[in-house]
mmCIF file of C-alpha atoms in Angstrom:
data_model
loop_
_atom_site.group_PDB
_atom_site.id
_atom_site.type_symbol
_atom_site.label_atom_id
_atom_site.label_comp_id
_atom_site.label_asym_id
_atom_site.label_seq_id
_atom_site.Cartn_x
_atom_site.Cartn_y
_atom_site.Cartn_z
ATOM 1 C CA MET Z 1 98.076 135.793 162.640
ATOM 2 C CA ALA Z 2 100.104 132.178 162.823
ATOM 3 C CA SER Z 3 98.064 129.734 165.004
ATOM 4 C CA SER Z 4 99.764 128.431 167.885
ATOM 5 C CA GLU Z 5 100.092 124.991 165.727
ATOM 6 C CA ASP Z 6 102.239 126.766 162.843
ATOM 7 C CA VAL Z 7 104.384 128.180 165.563
ATOM 8 C CA ASN Z 8 105.203 124.476 167.118
ATOM 9 C CA VAL Z 9 105.895 123.126 163.784
ATOM 10 C CA ARG Z 10 108.299 126.134 163.063
ATOM 11 C CA ILE Z 11 110.040 126.015 166.361
ATOM 12 C CA CYS Z 12 110.276 121.729 166.215
ATOM 13 C CA GLY Z 13 112.121 122.389 162.722
ATOM 14 C CA GLN Z 14 114.164 124.670 164.230
ATOM 15 C CA GLU Z 15 115.266 122.594 166.694
ATOM 16 C CA ILE Z 16 115.879 119.566 164.379
ATOM 17 C CA ILE Z 17 118.097 121.895 162.020
ATOM 18 C CA LYS Z 18 119.820 122.742 165.290
ATOM 19 C CA TYR Z 19 120.389 119.080 166.300
ATOM 20 C CA ASP Z 20 121.684 118.328 162.635
ATOM 21 C CA LEU Z 21 124.195 120.830 162.673
ATOM 22 C CA GLU Z 22 125.423 120.182 166.482
ATOM 23 C CA ILE Z 23 125.860 116.495 165.237
ATOM 24 C CA LYS Z 24 127.549 117.224 162.053
ATOM 25 C CA ALA Z 25 129.948 119.258 164.057
ATOM 26 C CA LEU Z 26 130.640 116.652 166.403
ATOM 27 C CA ILE Z 27 131.432 114.098 163.604
ATOM 28 C CA GLN Z 28 133.964 116.561 162.474
ATOM 29 C CA ASP Z 29 135.322 116.417 165.907
ATOM 30 C CA ILE Z 30 135.963 112.806 165.952
ATOM 31 C CA ILE Z 31 137.242 113.031 162.162
ATOM 32 C CA ASP Z 32 139.954 115.160 163.943
ATOM 33 C CA CYS Z 33 140.053 113.651 166.942
ATOM 34 C CA PRO Z 34 144.043 112.846 167.937
ATOM 35 C CA GLY Z 35 143.329 110.419 170.886
ATOM 36 C CA PRO Z 36 143.229 109.003 173.492
ATOM 37 C CA GLN Z 37 140.279 106.638 173.311
ATOM 38 C CA SER Z 38 138.699 108.073 176.054
ATOM 39 C CA ALA Z 39 138.190 111.520 173.944
ATOM 40 C CA LEU Z 40 136.583 109.682 171.520
ATOM 41 C CA THR Z 41 134.467 107.828 173.831
ATOM 42 C CA GLN Z 42 133.224 110.975 175.449
ATOM 43 C CA LEU Z 43 132.672 112.198 171.835
ATOM 44 C CA ASN Z 44 130.697 109.187 170.617
ATOM 45 C CA SER Z 45 128.494 109.692 173.845
ATOM 46 C CA ARG Z 46 127.685 113.121 172.969
ATOM 47 C CA VAL Z 47 126.602 112.118 169.158
ATOM 48 C CA LYS Z 48 124.699 109.392 171.061
ATOM 49 C CA GLU Z 49 122.630 112.177 173.056
ATOM 50 C CA LYS Z 50 122.048 114.582 170.083
ATOM 51 C CA LEU Z 51 120.894 111.618 167.942
ATOM 52 C CA ASN Z 52 118.186 110.832 170.572
ATOM 53 C CA LYS Z 53 116.713 114.002 170.644
ATOM 54 C CA LEU Z 54 117.012 114.525 167.206
ATOM 55 C CA ARG Z 55 114.830 111.468 166.452
ATOM 56 C CA LEU Z 56 112.171 112.400 168.907
ATOM 57 C CA ARG Z 57 111.954 115.685 167.680
ATOM 58 C CA ILE Z 58 111.364 114.333 164.283
ATOM 59 C CA GLN Z 59 108.723 111.926 165.392
ATOM 60 C CA ASP Z 60 107.167 114.998 166.970
ATOM 61 C CA LEU Z 61 106.809 116.808 163.639
ATOM 62 C CA GLU Z 62 105.711 113.565 162.252
ATOM 63 C CA GLN Z 63 103.045 113.540 164.905
ATOM 64 C CA MET Z 64 102.229 117.363 164.146
ATOM 65 C CA ALA Z 65 101.632 116.399 160.358
ATOM 66 C CA GLN Z 66 98.775 113.932 161.584
ATOM 67 C CA GLU Z 67 97.123 117.059 163.524
ATOM 68 C CA GLN Z 68 96.908 119.522 160.358
ATOM 69 C CA ASP Z 69 93.360 120.459 159.401
ATOM 70 C CA THR Z 70 94.563 120.457 155.819
ATOM 71 C CA GLU Z 71 95.643 117.701 153.247
ATOM 72 C CA SER Z 72 98.341 119.976 151.660
ATOM 73 C CA THR Z 73 99.884 121.155 154.757
ATOM 74 C CA ARG Z 74 100.001 117.529 156.357
ATOM 75 C CA LEU Z 75 101.525 116.288 152.999
ATOM 76 C CA SER Z 76 104.048 118.957 153.207
ATOM 77 C CA ILE Z 77 105.252 118.671 156.905
ATOM 78 C CA LEU Z 78 105.390 115.068 156.209
ATOM 79 C CA THR Z 79 107.567 115.760 153.295
ATOM 80 C CA GLU Z 80 109.964 117.573 155.383
ATOM 81 C CA THR Z 81 109.921 114.992 157.993
ATOM 82 C CA GLU Z 82 111.009 112.542 155.862
ATOM 83 C CA SER Z 83 113.772 114.833 154.182
ATOM 84 C CA GLN Z 84 114.995 115.300 157.778
ATOM 85 C CA ARG Z 85 115.337 111.676 158.762
ATOM 86 C CA ARG Z 86 117.255 110.783 155.433
ATOM 87 C CA GLN Z 87 119.594 113.273 156.846
ATOM 88 C CA MET Z 88 119.594 111.575 160.165
ATOM 89 C CA LEU Z 89 120.430 108.539 158.638
ATOM 90 C CA SER Z 90 123.146 110.265 156.687
ATOM 91 C CA ASN Z 91 124.404 111.385 159.738
ATOM 92 C CA GLN Z 92 124.677 108.142 161.112
ATOM 93 C CA THR Z 93 126.533 106.632 158.383
ATOM 94 C CA ALA Z 94 129.137 109.504 158.516
ATOM 95 C CA TRP Z 95 129.294 108.845 162.176
ATOM 96 C CA ARG Z 96 130.067 105.493 161.606
ATOM 97 C CA LYS Z 97 132.686 105.976 159.302
ATOM 98 C CA ALA Z 98 134.476 108.598 161.337
ATOM 99 C CA ASN Z 99 134.625 106.355 164.269
ATOM 100 C CA LEU Z 100 136.196 103.777 162.215
ATOM 101 C CA ALA Z 101 138.731 106.141 160.800
ATOM 102 C CA CYS Z 102 139.220 107.525 163.822
ATOM 103 C CA LYS Z 103 140.017 104.376 166.089
ATOM 104 C CA LEU Z 104 142.343 103.130 163.216
ATOM 105 C CA ALA Z 105 144.095 106.365 163.256
ATOM 106 C CA ILE Z 106 144.619 106.305 167.015
ATOM 107 C CA ASP Z 107 145.542 102.261 166.892
ATOM 108 C CA ASN Z 108 148.194 103.355 164.304
ATOM 109 C CA MET Z 109 149.531 105.930 166.425
ATOM 110 C CA GLU Z 110 149.825 103.628 169.566
ATOM 111 C CA LYS Z 111 151.626 101.026 167.055
ATOM 112 C CA ASP Z 112 154.217 103.392 165.860
ATOM 113 C CA GLU Z 113 154.883 104.747 169.057
ATOM 114 C CA LEU Z 114 155.422 101.283 170.420
ATOM 115 C CA LEU Z 115 157.691 100.546 167.678
ATOM 116 C CA HIS Z 116 159.880 103.735 167.882
ATOM 117 C CA GLY Z 117 159.358 105.460 170.978
ATOM 118 C CA GLY Z 118 161.571 103.264 173.157
ATOM 119 C CA GLU Z 119 160.703 102.916 176.840
ATOM 120 C CA SER Z 120 160.610 106.671 177.520
ATOM 121 C CA PRO Z 121 157.702 107.617 180.732
ATOM 122 C CA SER Z 122 155.664 109.374 178.105
ATOM 123 C CA THR Z 123 155.537 106.259 175.527
ATOM 124 C CA ARG Z 124 155.107 103.806 178.458
ATOM 125 C CA GLN Z 125 152.027 106.156 179.529
ATOM 126 C CA ARG Z 126 150.322 105.771 176.333
ATOM 127 C CA LYS Z 127 150.822 102.077 175.728
ATOM 128 C CA VAL Z 128 147.841 100.239 174.916
ATOM 129 C CA THR Z 129 147.185 97.510 177.056
ATOM 130 C CA LYS Z 130 145.360 94.082 176.140
ATOM 131 C CA GLU Z 131 142.428 94.979 178.566
ATOM 132 C CA SER Z 132 142.116 98.372 177.012
ATOM 133 C CA LEU Z 133 142.223 96.881 173.288
ATOM 134 C CA VAL Z 134 139.659 94.568 174.401
ATOM 135 C CA GLU Z 135 137.478 97.124 175.910
ATOM 136 C CA SER Z 136 138.016 99.355 172.631
ATOM 137 C CA SER Z 137 136.907 96.559 170.611
ATOM 138 C CA SER Z 138 133.880 95.679 172.320
ATOM 139 C CA SER Z 139 133.107 99.504 172.285
ATOM 140 C CA ILE Z 140 133.382 99.512 168.446
ATOM 141 C CA THR Z 141 131.333 96.536 168.286
ATOM 142 C CA GLU Z 142 128.609 98.079 170.650
ATOM 143 C CA SER Z 143 128.628 101.177 168.538
ATOM 144 C CA LEU Z 144 128.231 99.688 165.367
ATOM 145 C CA MET Z 145 125.284 97.431 166.916
ATOM 146 C CA SER Z 146 123.690 100.540 168.382
ATOM 147 C CA ILE Z 147 124.366 102.365 164.605
ATOM 148 C CA SER Z 148 122.683 99.382 163.164
ATOM 149 C CA ARG Z 149 119.339 99.549 165.460
ATOM 150 C CA MET Z 150 119.017 102.774 165.094
ATOM 151 C CA MET Z 151 119.167 102.909 161.173
ATOM 152 C CA SER Z 152 117.094 99.832 161.134
ATOM 153 C CA GLU Z 153 114.405 101.739 163.121
ATOM 154 C CA GLN Z 154 114.656 104.847 160.731
ATOM 155 C CA VAL Z 155 114.314 102.650 157.650
ATOM 156 C CA LYS Z 156 110.961 101.329 159.112
ATOM 157 C CA GLN Z 157 109.831 104.513 159.925
ATOM 158 C CA SER Z 158 110.845 106.073 156.307
ATOM 159 C CA GLU Z 159 108.809 102.998 155.151
ATOM 160 C CA ASP Z 160 105.935 103.801 157.309
ATOM 161 C CA THR Z 161 105.565 107.436 156.252
ATOM 162 C CA ILE Z 162 106.365 106.646 152.495
ATOM 163 C CA GLY Z 163 103.159 104.326 152.789
ATOM 164 C CA THR Z 164 101.513 107.186 154.503
ATOM 165 C CA LEU Z 165 102.155 109.546 151.614
ATOM 166 C CA ALA Z 166 101.220 107.064 148.973
ATOM 167 C CA THR Z 167 97.765 106.267 150.432
ATOM 168 C CA SER Z 168 97.222 110.198 150.916
ATOM 169 C CA SER Z 169 98.004 110.574 147.075
ATOM 170 C CA ARG Z 170 95.769 107.741 146.258
ATOM 171 C CA THR Z 171 93.536 109.424 148.505
ATOM 172 C CA VAL Z 172 93.894 113.038 146.825
ATOM 173 C CA GLN Z 173 93.839 111.005 143.325
ATOM 174 C CA GLU Z 174 90.167 109.252 143.883
ATOM 175 C CA THR Z 175 88.858 112.735 145.302
ATOM 176 C CA ASN Z 176 89.944 114.462 141.743
ATOM 177 C CA GLU Z 177 88.316 111.581 139.659
ATOM 178 C CA GLU Z 178 85.022 111.968 141.915
ATOM 179 C CA PHE Z 179 85.102 115.734 141.280
ATOM 180 C CA LYS Z 180 85.771 115.312 137.411
ATOM 181 C CA ASN Z 181 82.867 112.429 137.243
ATOM 182 C CA MET Z 182 80.687 114.953 139.324
ATOM 183 C CA THR Z 183 81.543 118.025 136.904
ATOM 184 C CA GLY Z 184 80.742 115.769 133.863
ATOM 185 C CA THR Z 185 77.344 114.594 135.597
ATOM 186 C CA ILE Z 186 76.383 118.262 136.102
ATOM 187 C CA HIS Z 187 77.426 119.158 132.216
ATOM 188 C CA LEU Z 188 75.131 116.710 131.238
ATOM 189 C CA GLY Z 189 72.565 117.331 133.121
ATOM 190 C CA ARG Z 190 72.505 120.975 132.246
ATOM 191 C CA LYS Z 191 72.501 119.791 128.711
ATOM 192 C CA LEU Z 192 69.727 117.706 129.127
ATOM 193 C CA ILE Z 193 67.445 120.682 130.870
ATOM 194 C CA LEU Z 194 68.510 122.922 127.696
ATOM 195 C CA LYS Z 195 67.148 120.011 125.561
ATOM 196 C CA TYR Z 196 63.907 119.752 127.509
ATOM 197 C CA ASN Z 197 63.703 123.729 127.584
ATOM 198 C CA ARG Z 198 63.823 123.681 123.774
ATOM 199 C CA ARG Z 199 61.949 121.384 123.358
ATOM 200 C CA GLU Z 200 58.960 122.817 125.465
ATOM 201 C CA LEU Z 201 59.487 125.795 123.828
ATOM 202 C CA THR Z 202 58.899 124.173 120.501
ATOM 203 C CA ASP Z 203 55.730 122.246 121.748
ATOM 204 C CA LYS Z 204 54.345 125.715 123.069
ATOM 205 C CA LEU Z 205 54.753 127.106 119.664
ATOM 206 C CA LEU Z 206 53.228 124.272 117.502
ATOM 207 C CA ILE Z 207 50.279 124.212 119.972
ATOM 208 C CA PHE Z 208 49.708 127.757 119.302
ATOM 209 C CA LEU Z 209 50.091 127.313 115.474
ATOM 210 C CA ALA Z 210 47.587 124.340 115.636
ATOM 211 C CA LEU Z 211 45.032 126.430 117.999
ATOM 212 C CA ALA Z 212 45.607 129.262 115.619
ATOM 213 C CA LEU Z 213 44.769 127.063 112.376
ATOM 214 C CA PHE Z 214 41.797 125.805 114.263
ATOM 215 C CA PHE Z 215 40.219 129.052 114.991
ATOM 216 C CA ALA Z 216 41.022 130.153 111.597
ATOM 217 C CA THR Z 217 39.284 127.308 110.104
ATOM 218 C CA VAL Z 218 36.227 127.781 112.440
ATOM 219 C CA LEU Z 219 36.207 131.491 111.357
ATOM 220 C CA TYR Z 220 36.364 130.378 107.807
ATOM 221 C CA ILE Z 221 33.619 127.670 107.972
ATOM 222 C CA LEU Z 222 31.316 130.252 109.567
ATOM 223 C CA LYS Z 223 31.953 132.889 107.088
ATOM 224 C CA LYS Z 224 30.896 130.627 104.373
ATOM 225 C CA ARG Z 225 27.717 129.805 106.368
ATOM 226 C CA LEU Z 226 26.532 133.019 107.825
ATOM 227 C CA ILE Z 227 27.425 135.455 104.585
ATOM 228 C CA PRO Z 228 25.396 133.984 102.253
ATOM 229 C CA PHE Z 229 22.494 134.763 104.626
ATOM 230 C CA ILE Z 230 23.370 138.174 105.355
#
């Protein structure tokens, strides 16, 4: 029966996958977005929300890894955490590229309408004013700075995780070396015990032979001295 910790880890992993898929779908929506700027801004807000939730769940999964009883389970979950963190960084990069491509497409479309659309009401409604261009530029700058900060944080967390994995790996290697040394010492002790047992058996045999020789000599002397008087 699975423990509550295993269930929590599984649920957390499923939520991470769900957020990852939702972010990918939103990025595709941004790529396909025909405008206007307000629609793109709304999509970006949803991506930010999903990214924040994804980052928190990845941090939760990393914390669960540190609470595991066995080293193998802890390393397995940390490896999965690092994989999900790299996937999130990949999504952030794709998000940034999709934003740039969509903003460029919207700007080009609006320029074409300004150049070829005349002064029809529909064209006037879709013209970009100077203020909206400044706002759009500020929004792009803010989005890029936000992405840069998030990527910097994720890189730092990745470095910390890699450091933890490296330390754990060294600990496991040192433990294996200690086990090997202990095994060698045990084998050496066993050989010495067998050697001393054989030496003890040899000493007993020599003592027995010496005693037998001694008694044989005594009997021989007694026989030589007593027989002439019988």
